[in-house]
Short mmCIF file of C-alpha atoms and ligand atoms in Angstrom, two decimals:
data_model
loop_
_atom_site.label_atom_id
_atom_site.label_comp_id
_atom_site.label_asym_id
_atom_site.label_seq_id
_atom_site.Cartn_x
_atom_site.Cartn_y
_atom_site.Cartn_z
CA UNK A 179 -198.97 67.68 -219.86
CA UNK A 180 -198.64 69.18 -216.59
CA UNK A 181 -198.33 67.75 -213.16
CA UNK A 182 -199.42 69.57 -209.67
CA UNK A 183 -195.83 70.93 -208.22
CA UNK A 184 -196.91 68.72 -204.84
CA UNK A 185 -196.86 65.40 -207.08
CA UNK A 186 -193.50 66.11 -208.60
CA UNK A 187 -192.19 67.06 -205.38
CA UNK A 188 -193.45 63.57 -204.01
CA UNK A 189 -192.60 61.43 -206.83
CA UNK A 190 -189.02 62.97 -206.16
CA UNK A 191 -189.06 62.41 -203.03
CA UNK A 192 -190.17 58.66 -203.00
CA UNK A 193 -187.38 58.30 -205.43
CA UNK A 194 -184.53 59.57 -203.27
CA UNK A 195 -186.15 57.85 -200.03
CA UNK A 196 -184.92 54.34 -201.37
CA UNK A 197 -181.33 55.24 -201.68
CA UNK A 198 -180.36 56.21 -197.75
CA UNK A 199 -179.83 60.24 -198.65
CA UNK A 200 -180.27 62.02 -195.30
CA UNK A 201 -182.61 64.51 -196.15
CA UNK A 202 -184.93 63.59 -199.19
CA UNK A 203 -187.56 66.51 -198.43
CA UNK A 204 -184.98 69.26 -198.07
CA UNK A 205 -182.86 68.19 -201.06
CA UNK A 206 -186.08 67.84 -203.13
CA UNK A 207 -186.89 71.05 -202.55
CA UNK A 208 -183.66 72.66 -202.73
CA UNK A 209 -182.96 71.23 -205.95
CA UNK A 210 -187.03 72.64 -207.18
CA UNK A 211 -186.33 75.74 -205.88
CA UNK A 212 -182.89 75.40 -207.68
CA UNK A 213 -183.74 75.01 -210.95
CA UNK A 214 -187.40 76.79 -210.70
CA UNK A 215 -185.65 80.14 -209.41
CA UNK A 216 -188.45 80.21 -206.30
CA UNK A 217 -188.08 80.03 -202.66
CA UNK A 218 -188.29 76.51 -200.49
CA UNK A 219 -191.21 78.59 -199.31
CA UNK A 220 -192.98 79.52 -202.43
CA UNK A 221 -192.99 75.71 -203.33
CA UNK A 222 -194.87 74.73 -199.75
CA UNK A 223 -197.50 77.38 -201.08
CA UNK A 224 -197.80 76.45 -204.10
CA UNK A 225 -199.12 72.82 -204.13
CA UNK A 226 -201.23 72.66 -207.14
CA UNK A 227 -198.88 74.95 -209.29
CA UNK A 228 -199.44 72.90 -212.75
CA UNK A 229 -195.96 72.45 -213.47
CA UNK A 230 -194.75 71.67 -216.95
CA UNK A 231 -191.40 73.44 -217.84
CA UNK A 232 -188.52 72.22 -219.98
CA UNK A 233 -186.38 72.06 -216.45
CA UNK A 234 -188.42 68.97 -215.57
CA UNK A 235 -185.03 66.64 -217.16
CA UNK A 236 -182.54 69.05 -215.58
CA UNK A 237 -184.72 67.98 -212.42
CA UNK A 238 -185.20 64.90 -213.26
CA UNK A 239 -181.10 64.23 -213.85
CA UNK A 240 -180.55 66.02 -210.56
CA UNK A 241 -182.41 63.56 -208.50
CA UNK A 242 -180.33 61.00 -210.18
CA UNK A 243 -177.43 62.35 -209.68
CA UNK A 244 -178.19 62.46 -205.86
CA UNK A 245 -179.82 58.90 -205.71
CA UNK A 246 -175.71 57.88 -206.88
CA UNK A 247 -175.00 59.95 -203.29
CA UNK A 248 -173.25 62.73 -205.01
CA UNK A 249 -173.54 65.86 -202.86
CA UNK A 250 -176.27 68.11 -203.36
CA UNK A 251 -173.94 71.05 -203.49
CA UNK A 252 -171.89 69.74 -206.49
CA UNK A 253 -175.22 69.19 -208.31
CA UNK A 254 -176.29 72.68 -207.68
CA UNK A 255 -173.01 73.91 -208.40
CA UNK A 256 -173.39 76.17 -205.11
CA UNK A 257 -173.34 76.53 -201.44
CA UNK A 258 -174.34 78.99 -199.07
CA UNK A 259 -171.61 79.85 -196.57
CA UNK A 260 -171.64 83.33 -194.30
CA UNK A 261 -174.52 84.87 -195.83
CA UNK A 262 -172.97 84.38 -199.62
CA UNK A 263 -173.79 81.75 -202.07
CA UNK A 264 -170.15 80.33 -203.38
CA UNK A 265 -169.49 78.21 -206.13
CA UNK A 266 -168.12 74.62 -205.43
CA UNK A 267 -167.56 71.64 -207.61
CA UNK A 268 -165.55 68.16 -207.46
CA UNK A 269 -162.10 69.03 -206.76
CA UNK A 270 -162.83 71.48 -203.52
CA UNK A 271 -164.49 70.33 -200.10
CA UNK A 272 -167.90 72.16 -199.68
CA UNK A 273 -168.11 74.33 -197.04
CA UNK A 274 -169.35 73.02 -193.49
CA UNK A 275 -171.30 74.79 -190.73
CA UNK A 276 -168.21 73.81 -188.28
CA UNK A 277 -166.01 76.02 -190.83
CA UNK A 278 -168.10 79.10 -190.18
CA UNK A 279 -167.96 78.56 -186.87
CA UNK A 280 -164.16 79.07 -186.93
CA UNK A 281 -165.25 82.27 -189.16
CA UNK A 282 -166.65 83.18 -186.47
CA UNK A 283 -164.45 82.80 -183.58
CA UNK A 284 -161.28 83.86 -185.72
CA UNK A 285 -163.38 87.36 -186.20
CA UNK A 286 -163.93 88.09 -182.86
CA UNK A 287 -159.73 88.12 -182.26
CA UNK A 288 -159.28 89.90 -185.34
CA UNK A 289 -160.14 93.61 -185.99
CA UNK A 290 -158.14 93.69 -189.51
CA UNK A 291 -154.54 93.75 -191.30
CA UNK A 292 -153.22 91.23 -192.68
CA UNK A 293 -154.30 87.20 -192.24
CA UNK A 294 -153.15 83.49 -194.54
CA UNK A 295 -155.87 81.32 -195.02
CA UNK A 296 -153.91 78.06 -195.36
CA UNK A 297 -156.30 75.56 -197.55
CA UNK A 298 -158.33 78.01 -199.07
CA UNK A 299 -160.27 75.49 -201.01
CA UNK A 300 -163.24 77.03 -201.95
CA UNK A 301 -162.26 80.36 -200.80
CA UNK A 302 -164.73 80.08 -198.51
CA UNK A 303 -162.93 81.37 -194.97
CA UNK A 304 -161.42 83.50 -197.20
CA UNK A 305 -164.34 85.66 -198.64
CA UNK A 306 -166.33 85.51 -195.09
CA UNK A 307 -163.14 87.87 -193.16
CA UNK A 308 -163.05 90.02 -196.21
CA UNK A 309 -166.54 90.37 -196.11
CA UNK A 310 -166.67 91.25 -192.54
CA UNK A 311 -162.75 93.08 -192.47
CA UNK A 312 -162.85 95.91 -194.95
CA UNK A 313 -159.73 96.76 -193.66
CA UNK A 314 -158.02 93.10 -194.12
CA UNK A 315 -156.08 91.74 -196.90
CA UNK A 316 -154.84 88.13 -197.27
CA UNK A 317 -152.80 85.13 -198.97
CA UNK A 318 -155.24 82.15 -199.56
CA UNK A 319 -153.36 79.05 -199.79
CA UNK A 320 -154.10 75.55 -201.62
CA UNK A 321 -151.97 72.83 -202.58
CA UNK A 322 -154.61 71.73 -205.71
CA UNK A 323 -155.06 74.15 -208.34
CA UNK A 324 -158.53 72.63 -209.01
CA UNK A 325 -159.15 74.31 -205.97
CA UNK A 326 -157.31 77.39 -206.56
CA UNK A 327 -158.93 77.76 -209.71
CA UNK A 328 -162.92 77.51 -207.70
CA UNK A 329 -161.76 79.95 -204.89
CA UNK A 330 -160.28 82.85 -207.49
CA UNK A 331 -163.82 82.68 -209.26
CA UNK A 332 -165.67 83.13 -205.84
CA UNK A 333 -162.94 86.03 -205.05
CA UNK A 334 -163.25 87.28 -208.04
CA UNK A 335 -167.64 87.31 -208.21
CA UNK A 336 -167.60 88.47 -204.58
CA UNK A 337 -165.12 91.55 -205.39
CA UNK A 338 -162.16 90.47 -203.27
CA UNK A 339 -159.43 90.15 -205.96
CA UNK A 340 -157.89 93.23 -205.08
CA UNK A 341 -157.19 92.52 -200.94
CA UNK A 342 -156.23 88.65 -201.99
CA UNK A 343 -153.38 86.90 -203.01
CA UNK A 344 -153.72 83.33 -204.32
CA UNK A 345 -150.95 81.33 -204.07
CA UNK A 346 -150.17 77.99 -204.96
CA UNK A 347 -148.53 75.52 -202.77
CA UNK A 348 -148.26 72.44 -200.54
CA UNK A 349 -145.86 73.65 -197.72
CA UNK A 350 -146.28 76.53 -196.15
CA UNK A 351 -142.79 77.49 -196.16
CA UNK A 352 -143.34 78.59 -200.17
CA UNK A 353 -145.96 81.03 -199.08
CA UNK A 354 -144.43 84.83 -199.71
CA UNK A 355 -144.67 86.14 -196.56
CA UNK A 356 -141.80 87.86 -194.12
CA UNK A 357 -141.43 86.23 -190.93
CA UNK A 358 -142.81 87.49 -187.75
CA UNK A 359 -145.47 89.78 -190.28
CA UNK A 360 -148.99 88.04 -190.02
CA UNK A 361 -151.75 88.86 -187.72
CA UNK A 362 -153.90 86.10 -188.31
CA UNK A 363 -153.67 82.34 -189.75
CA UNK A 364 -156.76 80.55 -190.22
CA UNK A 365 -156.76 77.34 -191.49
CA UNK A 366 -158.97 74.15 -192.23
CA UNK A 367 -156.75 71.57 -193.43
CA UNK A 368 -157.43 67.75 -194.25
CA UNK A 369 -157.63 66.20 -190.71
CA UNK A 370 -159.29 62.70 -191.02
CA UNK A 371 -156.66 59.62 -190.48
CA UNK A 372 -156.17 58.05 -193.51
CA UNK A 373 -157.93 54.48 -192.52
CA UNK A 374 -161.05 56.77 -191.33
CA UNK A 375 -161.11 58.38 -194.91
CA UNK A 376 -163.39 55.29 -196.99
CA UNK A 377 -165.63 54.95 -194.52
CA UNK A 378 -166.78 58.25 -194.13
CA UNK A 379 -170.46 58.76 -195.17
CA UNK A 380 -170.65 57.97 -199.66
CA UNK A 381 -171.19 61.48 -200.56
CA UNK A 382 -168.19 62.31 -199.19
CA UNK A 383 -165.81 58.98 -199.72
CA UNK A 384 -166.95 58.78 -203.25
CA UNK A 385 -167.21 62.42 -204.24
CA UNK A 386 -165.01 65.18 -202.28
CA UNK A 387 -161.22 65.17 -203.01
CA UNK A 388 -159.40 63.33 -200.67
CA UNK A 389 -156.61 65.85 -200.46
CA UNK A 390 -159.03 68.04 -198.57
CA UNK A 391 -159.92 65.53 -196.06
CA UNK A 392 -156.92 63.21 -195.42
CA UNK A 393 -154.79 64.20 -192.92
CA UNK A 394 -151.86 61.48 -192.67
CA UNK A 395 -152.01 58.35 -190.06
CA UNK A 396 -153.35 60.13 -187.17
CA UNK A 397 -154.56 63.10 -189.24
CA UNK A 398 -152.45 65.81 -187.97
CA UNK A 399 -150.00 65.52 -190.59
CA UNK A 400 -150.79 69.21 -191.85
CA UNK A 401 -150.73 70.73 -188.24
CA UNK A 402 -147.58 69.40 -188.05
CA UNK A 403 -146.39 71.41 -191.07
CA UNK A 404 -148.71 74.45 -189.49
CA UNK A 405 -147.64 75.37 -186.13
CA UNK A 406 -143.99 75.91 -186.33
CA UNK A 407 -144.00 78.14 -189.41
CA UNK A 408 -147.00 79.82 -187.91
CA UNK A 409 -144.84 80.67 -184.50
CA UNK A 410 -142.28 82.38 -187.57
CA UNK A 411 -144.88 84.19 -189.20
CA UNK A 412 -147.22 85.85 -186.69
CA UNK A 413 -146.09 89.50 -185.34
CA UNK A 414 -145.90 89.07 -181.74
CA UNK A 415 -149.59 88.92 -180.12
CA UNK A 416 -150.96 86.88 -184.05
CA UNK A 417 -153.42 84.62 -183.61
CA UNK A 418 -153.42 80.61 -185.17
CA UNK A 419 -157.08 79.35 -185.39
CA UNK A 420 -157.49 76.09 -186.94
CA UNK A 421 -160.24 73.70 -187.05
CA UNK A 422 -159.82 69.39 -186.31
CA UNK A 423 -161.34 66.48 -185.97
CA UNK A 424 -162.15 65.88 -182.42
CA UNK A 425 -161.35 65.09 -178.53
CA UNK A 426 -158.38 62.03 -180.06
CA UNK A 427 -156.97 65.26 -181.27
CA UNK A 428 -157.03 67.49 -178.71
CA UNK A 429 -154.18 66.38 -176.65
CA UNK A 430 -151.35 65.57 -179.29
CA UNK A 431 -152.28 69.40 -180.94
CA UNK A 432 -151.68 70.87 -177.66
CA UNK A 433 -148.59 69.04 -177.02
CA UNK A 434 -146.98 70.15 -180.61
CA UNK A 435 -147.29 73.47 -180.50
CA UNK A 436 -143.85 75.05 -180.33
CA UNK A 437 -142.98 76.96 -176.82
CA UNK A 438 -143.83 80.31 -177.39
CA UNK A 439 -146.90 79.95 -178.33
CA UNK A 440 -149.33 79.59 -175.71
CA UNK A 441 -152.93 78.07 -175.86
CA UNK A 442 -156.03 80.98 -176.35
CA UNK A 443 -159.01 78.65 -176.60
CA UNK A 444 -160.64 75.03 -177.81
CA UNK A 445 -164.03 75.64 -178.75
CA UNK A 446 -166.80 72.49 -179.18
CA UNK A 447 -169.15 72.52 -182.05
CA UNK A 448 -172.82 71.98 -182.20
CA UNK A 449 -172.60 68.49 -181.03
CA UNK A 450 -170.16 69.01 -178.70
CA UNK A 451 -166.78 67.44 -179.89
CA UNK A 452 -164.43 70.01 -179.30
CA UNK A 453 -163.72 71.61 -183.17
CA UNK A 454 -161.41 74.57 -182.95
CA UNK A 455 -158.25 75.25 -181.55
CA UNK A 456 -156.76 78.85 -180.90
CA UNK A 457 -152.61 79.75 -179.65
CA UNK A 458 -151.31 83.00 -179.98
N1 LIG B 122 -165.37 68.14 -191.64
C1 LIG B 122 -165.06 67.34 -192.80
C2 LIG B 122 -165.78 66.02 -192.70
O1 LIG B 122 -166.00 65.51 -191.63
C3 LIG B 122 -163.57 67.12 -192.90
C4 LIG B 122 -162.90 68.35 -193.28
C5 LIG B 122 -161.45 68.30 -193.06
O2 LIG B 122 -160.79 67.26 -193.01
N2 LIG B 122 -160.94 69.45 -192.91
O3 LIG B 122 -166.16 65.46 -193.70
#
């Protein structure tokens, strides 16, 4: 028996309204257009499309899975980020508009040569330089090699392999790397205080590792790991861009950089709490 594709799409959506998701209309139709291989578009023409495939249970599980507040990303197995579609799944934090912000804003201090991408995670600050650097090559760092594992298969799908080293580690010391070498460190490390972490919105409390988003008491635990190797490894004139958590942080970042390295930049987000933080 088939069903108009507008009926579906509203029984879905009815479904997902009672359990708080955000979105119910876009992550209805992402996960139609998902597993129907069509454009969000195509289904908003397509109304009365008498739909009967065998996906209807994959569907039908998928809205399931999202009522339980897992992320729509881990369902689909995928997120866009830069213009690519990467994999992601439990064990890596999917990629957030803020991150390609500091894409963007590390790329316009970087021409090419050689940068560390300090929890890689998905890979996904990673593959967006080498996309936009032919010239660069990197080391992409994570301390979980669930992670490690998710970021080689999106270097790997996306070609990169050959202008990446993965390396895996929790201190940045370990990294292979001569001192006084790098012209570039990017990094998005865990940044949330550890008594902010449960009561962050469900998707991500229940579902997205904790390694990725816990930064320590005050959550600058990693930063404090960061910024004095990152004073060793940059050739004279490198650039450190790393992304945080917001105007609490702004202040105690500035004051631990090591002298020497002297402020470029903080840059706000969308909304306006300040995001990204630049020294050379
Ligand atoms: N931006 C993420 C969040 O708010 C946190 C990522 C991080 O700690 N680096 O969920």
């Amino acid at each position: 028996m088939s069903l108009p594709l507008k009926d579906l799409r509203r029984l879905f959506i009815a479904d997902l309204s009672e359990t708080g998701v955000d979105n119910p209309d876009l992550d209805v139709d992402l996960i139609l257009s998902h597993f129907m291989g069509v454009s969000r578009s195509w289904i908003h023409c397509h109304g009365e499309f008498p739909f009967e495939g065998a996906t209807l249970d994959l569907m039908k599980e998928a809205v399931f899975r999202r009522k339980g507040r897992e992320p729509l990303h881990y369902i689909l197995g995928s997120c866009p980020f830069w213009g690519k579609t990467l994999s992601v799944r439990s064990g890596t934090l999917i990629p957030r508009p803020e991150t390609e912000f500091l894409v963007e804003v590390a790329l316009n201090y970087f021409d090419g040569g050689t940068f560390v991408d300090w929890g890689t995670g998905s890979g996904c600050i990673t593959c967006a330089i080498l996309s936009d650097r032919p010239d660069a090559s990197c080391i992409a760092v994570d301390s979980e090699a669930s992670a490690i594992e998710v970021a080689y298969g999106n270097l790997r799908r996306e070609g990169f392999l050959n202008r990446c080293l993965l390396w895996h580690g929790s201190t940045p010391e370990s990294i292979p790397v001569a001192s006084g070498t790098v012209d570039l460190i990017v990094s998005n490390p865990p940044y949330i205080p550890s008594e902010d972490v449960p009561s962050l919105m469900p998707e991500v409390a229940r579902y997205e590792p904790r390694s990725a988003l816990d930064g320590g008491r005050d959550g600058l635990d990693p930063y404090r790991m960061l910024l004095p190797w990152a004073k060793r490894t940059l050739r004279p004139g490198g650039l450190l861009w790393v992304e945080f958590g917001g105007a609490d942080q702004v202040r105690p970042l500035e004051e631990m950089a090591p002298s020497g390295m002297s402020l470029l930049e903080v840059r706000n987000d969308l909304s306006g709490i300040p995001r990204l933080m630049g020294w050379r």
